[in-house]
Short mmCIF file of C-alpha atoms and ligand atoms in Angstrom, two decimals:
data_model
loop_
_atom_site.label_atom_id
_atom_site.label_comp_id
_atom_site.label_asym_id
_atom_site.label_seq_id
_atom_site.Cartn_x
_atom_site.Cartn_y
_atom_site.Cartn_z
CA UNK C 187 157.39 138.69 138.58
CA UNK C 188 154.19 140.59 140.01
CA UNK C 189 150.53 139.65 139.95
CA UNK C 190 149.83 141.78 136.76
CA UNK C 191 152.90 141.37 134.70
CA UNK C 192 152.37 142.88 131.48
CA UNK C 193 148.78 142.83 131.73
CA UNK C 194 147.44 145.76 129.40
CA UNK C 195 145.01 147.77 131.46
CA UNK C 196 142.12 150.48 130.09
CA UNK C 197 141.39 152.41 133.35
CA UNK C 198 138.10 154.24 132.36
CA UNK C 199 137.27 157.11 135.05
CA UNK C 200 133.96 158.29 135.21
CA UNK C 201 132.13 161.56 136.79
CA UNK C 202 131.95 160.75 140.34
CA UNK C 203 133.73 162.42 143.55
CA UNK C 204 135.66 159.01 143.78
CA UNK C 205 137.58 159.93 140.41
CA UNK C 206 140.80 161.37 142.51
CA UNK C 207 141.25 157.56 143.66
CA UNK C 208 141.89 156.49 139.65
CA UNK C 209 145.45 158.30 140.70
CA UNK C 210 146.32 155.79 143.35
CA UNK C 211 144.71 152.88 140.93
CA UNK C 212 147.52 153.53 138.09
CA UNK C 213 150.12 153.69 141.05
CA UNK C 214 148.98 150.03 142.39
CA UNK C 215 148.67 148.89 138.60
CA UNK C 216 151.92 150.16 137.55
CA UNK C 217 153.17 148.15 141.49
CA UNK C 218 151.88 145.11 140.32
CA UNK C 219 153.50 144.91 136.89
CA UNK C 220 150.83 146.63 134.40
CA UNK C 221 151.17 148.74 131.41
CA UNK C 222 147.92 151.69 132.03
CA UNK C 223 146.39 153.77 129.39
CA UNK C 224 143.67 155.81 131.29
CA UNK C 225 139.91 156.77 129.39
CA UNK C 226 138.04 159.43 130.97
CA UNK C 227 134.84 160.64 130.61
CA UNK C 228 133.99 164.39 130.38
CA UNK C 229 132.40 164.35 133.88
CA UNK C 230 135.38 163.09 135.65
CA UNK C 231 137.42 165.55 134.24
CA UNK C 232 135.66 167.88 136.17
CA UNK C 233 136.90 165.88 139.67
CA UNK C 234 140.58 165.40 138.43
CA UNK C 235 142.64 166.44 135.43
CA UNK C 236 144.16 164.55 133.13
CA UNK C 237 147.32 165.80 133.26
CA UNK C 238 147.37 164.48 136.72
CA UNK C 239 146.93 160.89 135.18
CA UNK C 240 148.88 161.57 132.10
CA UNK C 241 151.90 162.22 134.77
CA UNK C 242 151.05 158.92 136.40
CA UNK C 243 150.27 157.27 133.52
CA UNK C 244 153.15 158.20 131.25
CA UNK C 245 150.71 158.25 128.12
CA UNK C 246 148.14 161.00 127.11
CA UNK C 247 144.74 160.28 128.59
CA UNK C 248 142.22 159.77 126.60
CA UNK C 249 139.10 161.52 126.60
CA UNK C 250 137.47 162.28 123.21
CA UNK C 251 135.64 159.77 120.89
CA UNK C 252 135.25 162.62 118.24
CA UNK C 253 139.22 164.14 118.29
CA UNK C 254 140.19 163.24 114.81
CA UNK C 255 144.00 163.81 116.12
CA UNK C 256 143.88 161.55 119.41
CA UNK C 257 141.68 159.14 117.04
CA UNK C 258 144.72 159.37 114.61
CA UNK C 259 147.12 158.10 117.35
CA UNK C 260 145.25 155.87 119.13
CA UNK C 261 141.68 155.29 118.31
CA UNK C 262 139.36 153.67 120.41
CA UNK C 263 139.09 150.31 118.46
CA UNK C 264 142.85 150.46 118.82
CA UNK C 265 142.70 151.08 122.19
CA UNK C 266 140.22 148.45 122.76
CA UNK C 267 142.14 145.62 120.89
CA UNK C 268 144.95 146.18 122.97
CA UNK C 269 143.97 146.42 126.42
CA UNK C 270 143.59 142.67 127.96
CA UNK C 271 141.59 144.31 130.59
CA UNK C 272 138.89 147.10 131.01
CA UNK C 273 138.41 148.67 134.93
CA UNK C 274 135.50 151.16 135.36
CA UNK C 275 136.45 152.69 138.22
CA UNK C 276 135.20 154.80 139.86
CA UNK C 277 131.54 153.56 138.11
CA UNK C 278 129.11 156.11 138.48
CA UNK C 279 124.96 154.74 138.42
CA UNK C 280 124.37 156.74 134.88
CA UNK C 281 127.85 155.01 133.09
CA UNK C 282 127.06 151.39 134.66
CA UNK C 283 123.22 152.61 132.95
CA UNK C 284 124.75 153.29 129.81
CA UNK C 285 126.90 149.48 129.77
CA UNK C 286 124.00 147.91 130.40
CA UNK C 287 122.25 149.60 127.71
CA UNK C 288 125.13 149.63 124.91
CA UNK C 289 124.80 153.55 124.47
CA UNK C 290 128.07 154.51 122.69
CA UNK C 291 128.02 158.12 123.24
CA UNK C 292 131.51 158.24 124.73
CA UNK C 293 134.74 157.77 124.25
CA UNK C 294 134.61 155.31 127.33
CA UNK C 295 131.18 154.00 126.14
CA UNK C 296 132.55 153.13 122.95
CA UNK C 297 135.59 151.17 124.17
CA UNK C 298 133.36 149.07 126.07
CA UNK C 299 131.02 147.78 123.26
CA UNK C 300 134.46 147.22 121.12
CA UNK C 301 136.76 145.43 123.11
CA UNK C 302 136.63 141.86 123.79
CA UNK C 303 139.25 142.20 127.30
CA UNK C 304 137.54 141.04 130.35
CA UNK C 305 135.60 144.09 131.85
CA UNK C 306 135.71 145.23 136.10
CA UNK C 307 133.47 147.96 137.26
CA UNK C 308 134.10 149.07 140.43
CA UNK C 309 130.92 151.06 141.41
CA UNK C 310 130.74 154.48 143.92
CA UNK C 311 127.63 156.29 144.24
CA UNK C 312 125.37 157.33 147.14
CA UNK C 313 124.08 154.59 149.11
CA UNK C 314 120.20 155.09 148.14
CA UNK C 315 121.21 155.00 144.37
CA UNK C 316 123.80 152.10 145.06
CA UNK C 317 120.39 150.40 146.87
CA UNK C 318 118.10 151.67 144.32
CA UNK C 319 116.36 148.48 142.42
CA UNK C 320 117.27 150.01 139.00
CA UNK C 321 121.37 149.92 140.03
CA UNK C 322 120.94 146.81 141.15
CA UNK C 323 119.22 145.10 138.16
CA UNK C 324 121.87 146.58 136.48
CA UNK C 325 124.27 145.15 138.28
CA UNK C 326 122.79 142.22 137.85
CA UNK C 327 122.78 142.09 133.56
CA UNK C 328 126.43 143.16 133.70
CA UNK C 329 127.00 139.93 135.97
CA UNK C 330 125.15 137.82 133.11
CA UNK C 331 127.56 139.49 131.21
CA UNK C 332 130.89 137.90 132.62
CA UNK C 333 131.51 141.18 134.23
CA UNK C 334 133.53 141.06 137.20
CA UNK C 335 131.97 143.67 140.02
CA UNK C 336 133.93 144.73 142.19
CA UNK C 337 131.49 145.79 145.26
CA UNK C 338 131.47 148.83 146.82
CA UNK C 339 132.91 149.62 150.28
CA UNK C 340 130.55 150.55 153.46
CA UNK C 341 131.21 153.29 155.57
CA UNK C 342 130.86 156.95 155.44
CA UNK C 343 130.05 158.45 151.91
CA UNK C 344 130.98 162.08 150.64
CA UNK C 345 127.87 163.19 151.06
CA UNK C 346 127.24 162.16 154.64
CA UNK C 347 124.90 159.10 154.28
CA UNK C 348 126.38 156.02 156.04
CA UNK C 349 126.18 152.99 153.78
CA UNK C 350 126.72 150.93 150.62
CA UNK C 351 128.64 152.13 147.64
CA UNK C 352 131.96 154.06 148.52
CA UNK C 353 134.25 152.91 146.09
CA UNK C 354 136.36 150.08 147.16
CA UNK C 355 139.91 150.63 148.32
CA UNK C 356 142.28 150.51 145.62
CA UNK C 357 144.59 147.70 146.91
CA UNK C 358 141.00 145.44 147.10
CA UNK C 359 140.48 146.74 143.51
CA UNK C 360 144.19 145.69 142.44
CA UNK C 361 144.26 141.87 144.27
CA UNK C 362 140.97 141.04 142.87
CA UNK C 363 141.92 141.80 139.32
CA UNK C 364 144.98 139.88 140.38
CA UNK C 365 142.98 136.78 141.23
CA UNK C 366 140.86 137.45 137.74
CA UNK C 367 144.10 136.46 135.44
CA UNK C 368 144.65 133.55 137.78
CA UNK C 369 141.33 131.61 136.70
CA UNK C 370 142.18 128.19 136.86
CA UNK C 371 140.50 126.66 133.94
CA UNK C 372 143.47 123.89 133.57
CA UNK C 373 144.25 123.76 137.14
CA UNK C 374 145.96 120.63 137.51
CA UNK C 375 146.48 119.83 134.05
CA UNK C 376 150.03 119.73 132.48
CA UNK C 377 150.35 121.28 129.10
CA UNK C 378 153.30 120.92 127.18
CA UNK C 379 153.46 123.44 123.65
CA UNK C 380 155.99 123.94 121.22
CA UNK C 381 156.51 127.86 119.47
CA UNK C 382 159.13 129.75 116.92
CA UNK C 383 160.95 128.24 114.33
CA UNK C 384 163.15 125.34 114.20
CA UNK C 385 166.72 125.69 112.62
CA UNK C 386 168.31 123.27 110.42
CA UNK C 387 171.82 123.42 110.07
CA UNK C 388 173.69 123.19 105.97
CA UNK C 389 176.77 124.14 107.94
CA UNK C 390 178.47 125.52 110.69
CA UNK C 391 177.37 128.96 110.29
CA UNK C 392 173.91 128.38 107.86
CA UNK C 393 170.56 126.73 108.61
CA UNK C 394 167.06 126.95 106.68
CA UNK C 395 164.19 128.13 108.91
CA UNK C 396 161.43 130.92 109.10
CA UNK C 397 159.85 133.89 110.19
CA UNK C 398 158.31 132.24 112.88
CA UNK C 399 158.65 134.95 116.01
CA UNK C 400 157.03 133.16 118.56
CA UNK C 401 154.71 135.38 120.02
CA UNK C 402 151.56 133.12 119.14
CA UNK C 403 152.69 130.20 121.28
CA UNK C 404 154.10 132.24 123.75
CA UNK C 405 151.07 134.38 124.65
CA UNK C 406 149.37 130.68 124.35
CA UNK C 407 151.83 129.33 127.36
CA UNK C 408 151.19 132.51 129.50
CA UNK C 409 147.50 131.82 128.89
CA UNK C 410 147.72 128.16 130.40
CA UNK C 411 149.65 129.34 133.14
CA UNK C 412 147.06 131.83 133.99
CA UNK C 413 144.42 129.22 133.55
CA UNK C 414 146.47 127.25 136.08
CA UNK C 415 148.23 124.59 133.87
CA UNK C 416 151.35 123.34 134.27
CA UNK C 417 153.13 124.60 131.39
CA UNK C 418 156.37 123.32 129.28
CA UNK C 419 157.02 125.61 126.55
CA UNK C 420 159.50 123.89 123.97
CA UNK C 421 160.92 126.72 121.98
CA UNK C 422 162.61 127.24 119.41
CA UNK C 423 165.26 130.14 118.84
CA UNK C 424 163.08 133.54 119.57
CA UNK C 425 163.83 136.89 120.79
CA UNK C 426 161.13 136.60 123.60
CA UNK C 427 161.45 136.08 127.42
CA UNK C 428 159.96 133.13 128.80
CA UNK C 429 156.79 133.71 130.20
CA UNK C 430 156.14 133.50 133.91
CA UNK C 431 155.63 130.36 135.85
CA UNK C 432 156.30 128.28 132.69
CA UNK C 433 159.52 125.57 132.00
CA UNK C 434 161.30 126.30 129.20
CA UNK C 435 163.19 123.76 127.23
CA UNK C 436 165.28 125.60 124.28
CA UNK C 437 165.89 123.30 121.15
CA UNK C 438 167.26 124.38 117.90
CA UNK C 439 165.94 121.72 115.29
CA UNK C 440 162.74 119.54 114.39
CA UNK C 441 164.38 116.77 115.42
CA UNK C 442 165.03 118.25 118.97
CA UNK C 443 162.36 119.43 119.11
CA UNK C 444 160.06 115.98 118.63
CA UNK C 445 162.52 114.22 121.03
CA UNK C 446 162.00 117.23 123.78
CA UNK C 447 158.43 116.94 123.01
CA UNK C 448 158.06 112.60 123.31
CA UNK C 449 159.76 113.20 127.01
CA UNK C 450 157.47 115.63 128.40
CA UNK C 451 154.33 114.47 127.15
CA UNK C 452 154.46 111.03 129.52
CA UNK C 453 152.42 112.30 132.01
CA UNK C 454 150.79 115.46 130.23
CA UNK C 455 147.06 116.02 129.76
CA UNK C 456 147.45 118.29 126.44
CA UNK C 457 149.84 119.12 123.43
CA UNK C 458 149.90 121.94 121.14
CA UNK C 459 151.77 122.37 118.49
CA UNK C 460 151.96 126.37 118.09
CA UNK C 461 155.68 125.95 116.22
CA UNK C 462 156.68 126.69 112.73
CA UNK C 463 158.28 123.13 112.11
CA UNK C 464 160.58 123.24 109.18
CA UNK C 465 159.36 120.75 106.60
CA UNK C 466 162.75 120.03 105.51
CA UNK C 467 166.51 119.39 106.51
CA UNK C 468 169.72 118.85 104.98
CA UNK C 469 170.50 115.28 104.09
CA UNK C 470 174.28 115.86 104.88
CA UNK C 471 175.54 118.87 107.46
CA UNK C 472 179.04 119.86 106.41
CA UNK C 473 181.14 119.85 108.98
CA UNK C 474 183.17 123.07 107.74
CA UNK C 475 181.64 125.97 106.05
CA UNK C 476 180.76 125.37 102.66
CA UNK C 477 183.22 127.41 100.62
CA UNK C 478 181.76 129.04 97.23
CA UNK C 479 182.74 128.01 94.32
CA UNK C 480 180.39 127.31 91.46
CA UNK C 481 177.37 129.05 89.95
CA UNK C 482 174.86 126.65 91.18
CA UNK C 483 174.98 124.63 94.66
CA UNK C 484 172.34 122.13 94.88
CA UNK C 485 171.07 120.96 98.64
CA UNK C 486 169.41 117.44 98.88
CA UNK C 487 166.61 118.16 101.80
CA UNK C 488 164.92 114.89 103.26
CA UNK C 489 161.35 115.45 104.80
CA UNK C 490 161.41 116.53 109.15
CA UNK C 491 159.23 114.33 111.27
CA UNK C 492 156.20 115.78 111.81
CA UNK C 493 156.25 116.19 115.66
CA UNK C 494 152.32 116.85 115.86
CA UNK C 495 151.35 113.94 114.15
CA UNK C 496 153.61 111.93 116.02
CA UNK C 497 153.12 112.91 119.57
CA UNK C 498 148.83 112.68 118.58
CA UNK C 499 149.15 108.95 117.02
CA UNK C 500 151.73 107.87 119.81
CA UNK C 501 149.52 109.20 123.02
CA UNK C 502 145.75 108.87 122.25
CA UNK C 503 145.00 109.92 125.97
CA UNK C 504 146.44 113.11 125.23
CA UNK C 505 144.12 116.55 123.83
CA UNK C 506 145.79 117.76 120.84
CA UNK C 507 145.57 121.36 119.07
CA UNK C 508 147.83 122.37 116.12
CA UNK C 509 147.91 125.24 114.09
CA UNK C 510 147.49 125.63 110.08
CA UNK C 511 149.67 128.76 108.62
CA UNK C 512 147.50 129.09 104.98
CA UNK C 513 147.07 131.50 102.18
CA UNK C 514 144.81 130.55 100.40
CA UNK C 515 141.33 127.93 101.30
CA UNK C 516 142.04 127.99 104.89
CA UNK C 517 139.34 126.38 106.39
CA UNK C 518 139.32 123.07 103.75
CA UNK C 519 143.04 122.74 103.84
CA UNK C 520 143.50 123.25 107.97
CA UNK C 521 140.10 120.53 108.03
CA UNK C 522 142.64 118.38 105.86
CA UNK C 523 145.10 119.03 108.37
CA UNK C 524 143.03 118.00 111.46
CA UNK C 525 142.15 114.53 110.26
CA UNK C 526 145.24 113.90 108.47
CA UNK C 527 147.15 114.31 111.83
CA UNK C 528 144.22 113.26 114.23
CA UNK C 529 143.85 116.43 115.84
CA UNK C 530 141.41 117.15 118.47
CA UNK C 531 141.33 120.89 116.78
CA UNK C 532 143.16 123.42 114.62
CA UNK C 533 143.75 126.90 114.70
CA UNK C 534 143.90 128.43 111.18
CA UNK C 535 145.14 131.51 109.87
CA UNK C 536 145.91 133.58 106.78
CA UNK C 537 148.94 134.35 106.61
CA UNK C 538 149.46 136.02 103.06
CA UNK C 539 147.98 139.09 104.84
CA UNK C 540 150.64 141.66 107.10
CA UNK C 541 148.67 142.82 109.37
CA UNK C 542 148.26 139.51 111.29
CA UNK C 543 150.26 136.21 111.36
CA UNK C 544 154.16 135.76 111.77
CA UNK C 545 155.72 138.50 113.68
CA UNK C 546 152.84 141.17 113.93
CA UNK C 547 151.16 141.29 117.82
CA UNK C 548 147.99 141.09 116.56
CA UNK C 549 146.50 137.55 114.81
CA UNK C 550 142.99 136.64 113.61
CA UNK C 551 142.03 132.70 113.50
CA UNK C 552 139.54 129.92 113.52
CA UNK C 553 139.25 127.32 115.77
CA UNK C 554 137.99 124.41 113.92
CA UNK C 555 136.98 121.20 115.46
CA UNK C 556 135.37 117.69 114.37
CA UNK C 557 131.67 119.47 115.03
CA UNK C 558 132.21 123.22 114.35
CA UNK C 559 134.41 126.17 112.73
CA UNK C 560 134.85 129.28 115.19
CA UNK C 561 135.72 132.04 114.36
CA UNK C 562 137.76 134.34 116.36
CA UNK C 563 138.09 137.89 115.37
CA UNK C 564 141.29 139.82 115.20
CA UNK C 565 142.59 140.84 118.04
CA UNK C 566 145.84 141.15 119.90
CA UNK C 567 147.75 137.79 120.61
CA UNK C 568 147.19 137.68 124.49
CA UNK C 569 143.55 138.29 123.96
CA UNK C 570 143.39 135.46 121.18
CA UNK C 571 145.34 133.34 123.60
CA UNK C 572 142.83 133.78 126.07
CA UNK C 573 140.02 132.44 123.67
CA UNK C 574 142.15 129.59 122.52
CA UNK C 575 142.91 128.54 126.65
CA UNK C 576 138.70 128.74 127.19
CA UNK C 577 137.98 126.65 123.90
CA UNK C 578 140.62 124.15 125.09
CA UNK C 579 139.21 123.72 128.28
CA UNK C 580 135.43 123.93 127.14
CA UNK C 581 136.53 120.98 124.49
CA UNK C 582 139.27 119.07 126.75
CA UNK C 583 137.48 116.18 128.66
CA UNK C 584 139.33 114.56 131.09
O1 C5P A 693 151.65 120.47 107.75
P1 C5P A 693 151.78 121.81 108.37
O2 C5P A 693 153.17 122.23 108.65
O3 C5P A 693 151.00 122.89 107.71
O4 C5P A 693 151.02 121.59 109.78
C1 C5P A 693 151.03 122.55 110.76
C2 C5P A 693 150.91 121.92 112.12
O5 C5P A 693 151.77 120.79 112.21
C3 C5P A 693 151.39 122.86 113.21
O6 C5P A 693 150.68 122.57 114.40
C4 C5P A 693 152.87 122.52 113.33
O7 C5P A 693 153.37 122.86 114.60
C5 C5P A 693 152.84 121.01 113.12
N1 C5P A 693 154.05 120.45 112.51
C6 C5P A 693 154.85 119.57 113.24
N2 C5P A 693 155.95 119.01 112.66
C7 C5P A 693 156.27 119.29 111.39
C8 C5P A 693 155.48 120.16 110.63
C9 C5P A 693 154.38 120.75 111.23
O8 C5P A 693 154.55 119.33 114.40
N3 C5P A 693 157.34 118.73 110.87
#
């Protein structure tokens, strides 16, 4: 698995004579593992076309915040929900201006205010504008900004001047966007999380569950593993790879699943309880398949243990987060939830809506605590995952 598996990257090209090197960029993205949709600005399409990084690329570049028919595919809040990372690169002294500023009069420009990905600029300019005080207080306010800079190279500059601010070499570029997704938040912690459904057998051949997919807890576990956690993901039956660097245990039912879950929490620092638990099982599994016969079959369920709950009044060392599926007064119910089954917090959604929730990539949720109710706007699971691994670690003392 390389450094920037499935990492969704926005490469945004602006105007500078360093725009040929976005070419090589996609190449060493694409080496290390990540998906690249490329933004240009109108400026560097004048160093390098974009078929050239449409070939690369395999997806249309693009370029235009007011082309109703590229909007119509892909628009730019699309485009800037999906990506889990922005690059600027090359970053000319007028487009690192215009970030600093929040002028939206791009396509580019307008990605930037709307996406919440982690942003790299890589600058390239002239050395006396690279040195100029007004790029570097610039620099500076993106820095306050989380942004990671990427500093220029030294050496000999198109234009003849000797100095500061030739854009950096594009392997540099790719190893220290590597090293951004491995941030080590929860290094040194262990993490164990359940996802998906669990099944429980009537028969041999039928089982009640739900339309738990998995993605939510999955995107959680590659989180922690970025952050630097040890991660077991305890998973029900999905149709999703295990993520990198994580142990997988595969269980079918609740009750599996809570005895998987007892084990590996003995020496873990956190639980979270991302799976869609059925509430109830069968009170007797046939052993053969149940044949039809009359008009009416009545099942006797009995209740599931409720792993969560379990695990959190068992292990009071341990931090731990569940989740609250609701459709109607989220926030009062998943509160209810939180207390009920002394949580250290709870991630609510909604899901009556499609568009979010089981199965879709994208989820919106709150994070609510004892003290506070956050909310997190929509955005694509990884992202969301992302937010969940910082709260967790911002909230997780110990
Ligand atoms: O009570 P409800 O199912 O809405 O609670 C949701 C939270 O409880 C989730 O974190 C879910 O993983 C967990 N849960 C559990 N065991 C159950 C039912 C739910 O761990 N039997």
């Amino acid at each position: 698995m390389s450094g920037l598996s499935n990492k969704r990257i926005i490469l945004g090209i602006t105007g500078g004579i360093a725009a040929y090197k976005g070419a090589e960029i996609v190449r060493r993205l694409q080496d290390q593992g990540a998906e690249v949709r490329v933004v240009m600005t109108a400026a560097a399409t004048e160093f390098i076309r974009p078929l050239t990084l449409q070939a690369l690329s395999g997806y249309q570049v693009h370029t235009d915040l007011l082309d109703a028919e590229a909007e119509a595919a892909m628009g730019h809040i699309e485009l800037a929900r999906w990506a889990d990372l922005l690059l600027i690169a090359p970053a000319t002294a007028n487009f690192i201006s215009t970030m600093v500023h929040g002028g939206a009069d791009s396509l580019l420009s307008a990605v930037y205010l709307a996406t919440s990905a982690k942003i790299a600029v890589a600058p390239a300019m002239n050395q006396a504008m690279w040195s100029h005080t007004a790029s570097q207080q610039n620099i500076q306010a993106l820095k306050g900004r989380e942004t990671i800079i990427i500093e220029p190279d030294t050496g000999i500059q198109a234009c003849g001047d000797i100095g500061p601010g030739r854009l950096q070499q594009p392997e540099i570029i790719v190893d220290q966007l590597k090293a951004i997704f491995e941030s080590g938040l929860l290094a040194g912690k262990k993490v164990v999380i359940t996802a998906g459904p669990t099944r429980e057998a009537i028969d041999p051949v039928r089982y009640i569950s739900n339309h738990s997919s998995g993605k939510m807890g999955y995107a959680l576990a590659a989180a922690l593993t970025e952050a630097g956690a040890k991660v077991v993901l305890i998973s029900g039956p999905v149709l999703l790879d295990s993520p990198a660097g994580c142990e997988l245990i595969s269980v079918v039912s609740a009750d599996a699943m809570l005895n998987a879950s007892v084990a590996a929490v003995k020496d873990a620092n956190i639980f979270i309880s991302a799976a869609a638990v059925a509430d109830y099982r069968a009170v007797d599994v046939a052993d053969q398949k149940i044949k039809k016969q009359a008009d009416n079959l009545s099942l006797e369920l009995k209740k599931n243990p409720d792993i969560v709950s379990t695990i959190a009044t068992d292990n009071p060392q341990l931090f731990v987060v569940g989740f609250a599926a609701e459709t109607e007064n989220i926030e009062t119910f998943a509160r209810d939830k939180l207390v009920r089954k002394k949580l250290h917090a709870i991630i609510a959604n909604d899901v009556s809506r499609q568009d979010i929730g089981f199965n879709a990539d994208d989820n919106e949720v709150s994070w609510i605590d004892a003290q506070s109710c956050k909310h997190l706007g929509k955005k694509s699971k990884s992202q969301l995952a992302r937010d969940i691994v910082k709260l967790i670690a911002a909230n997780y003392d110990g």
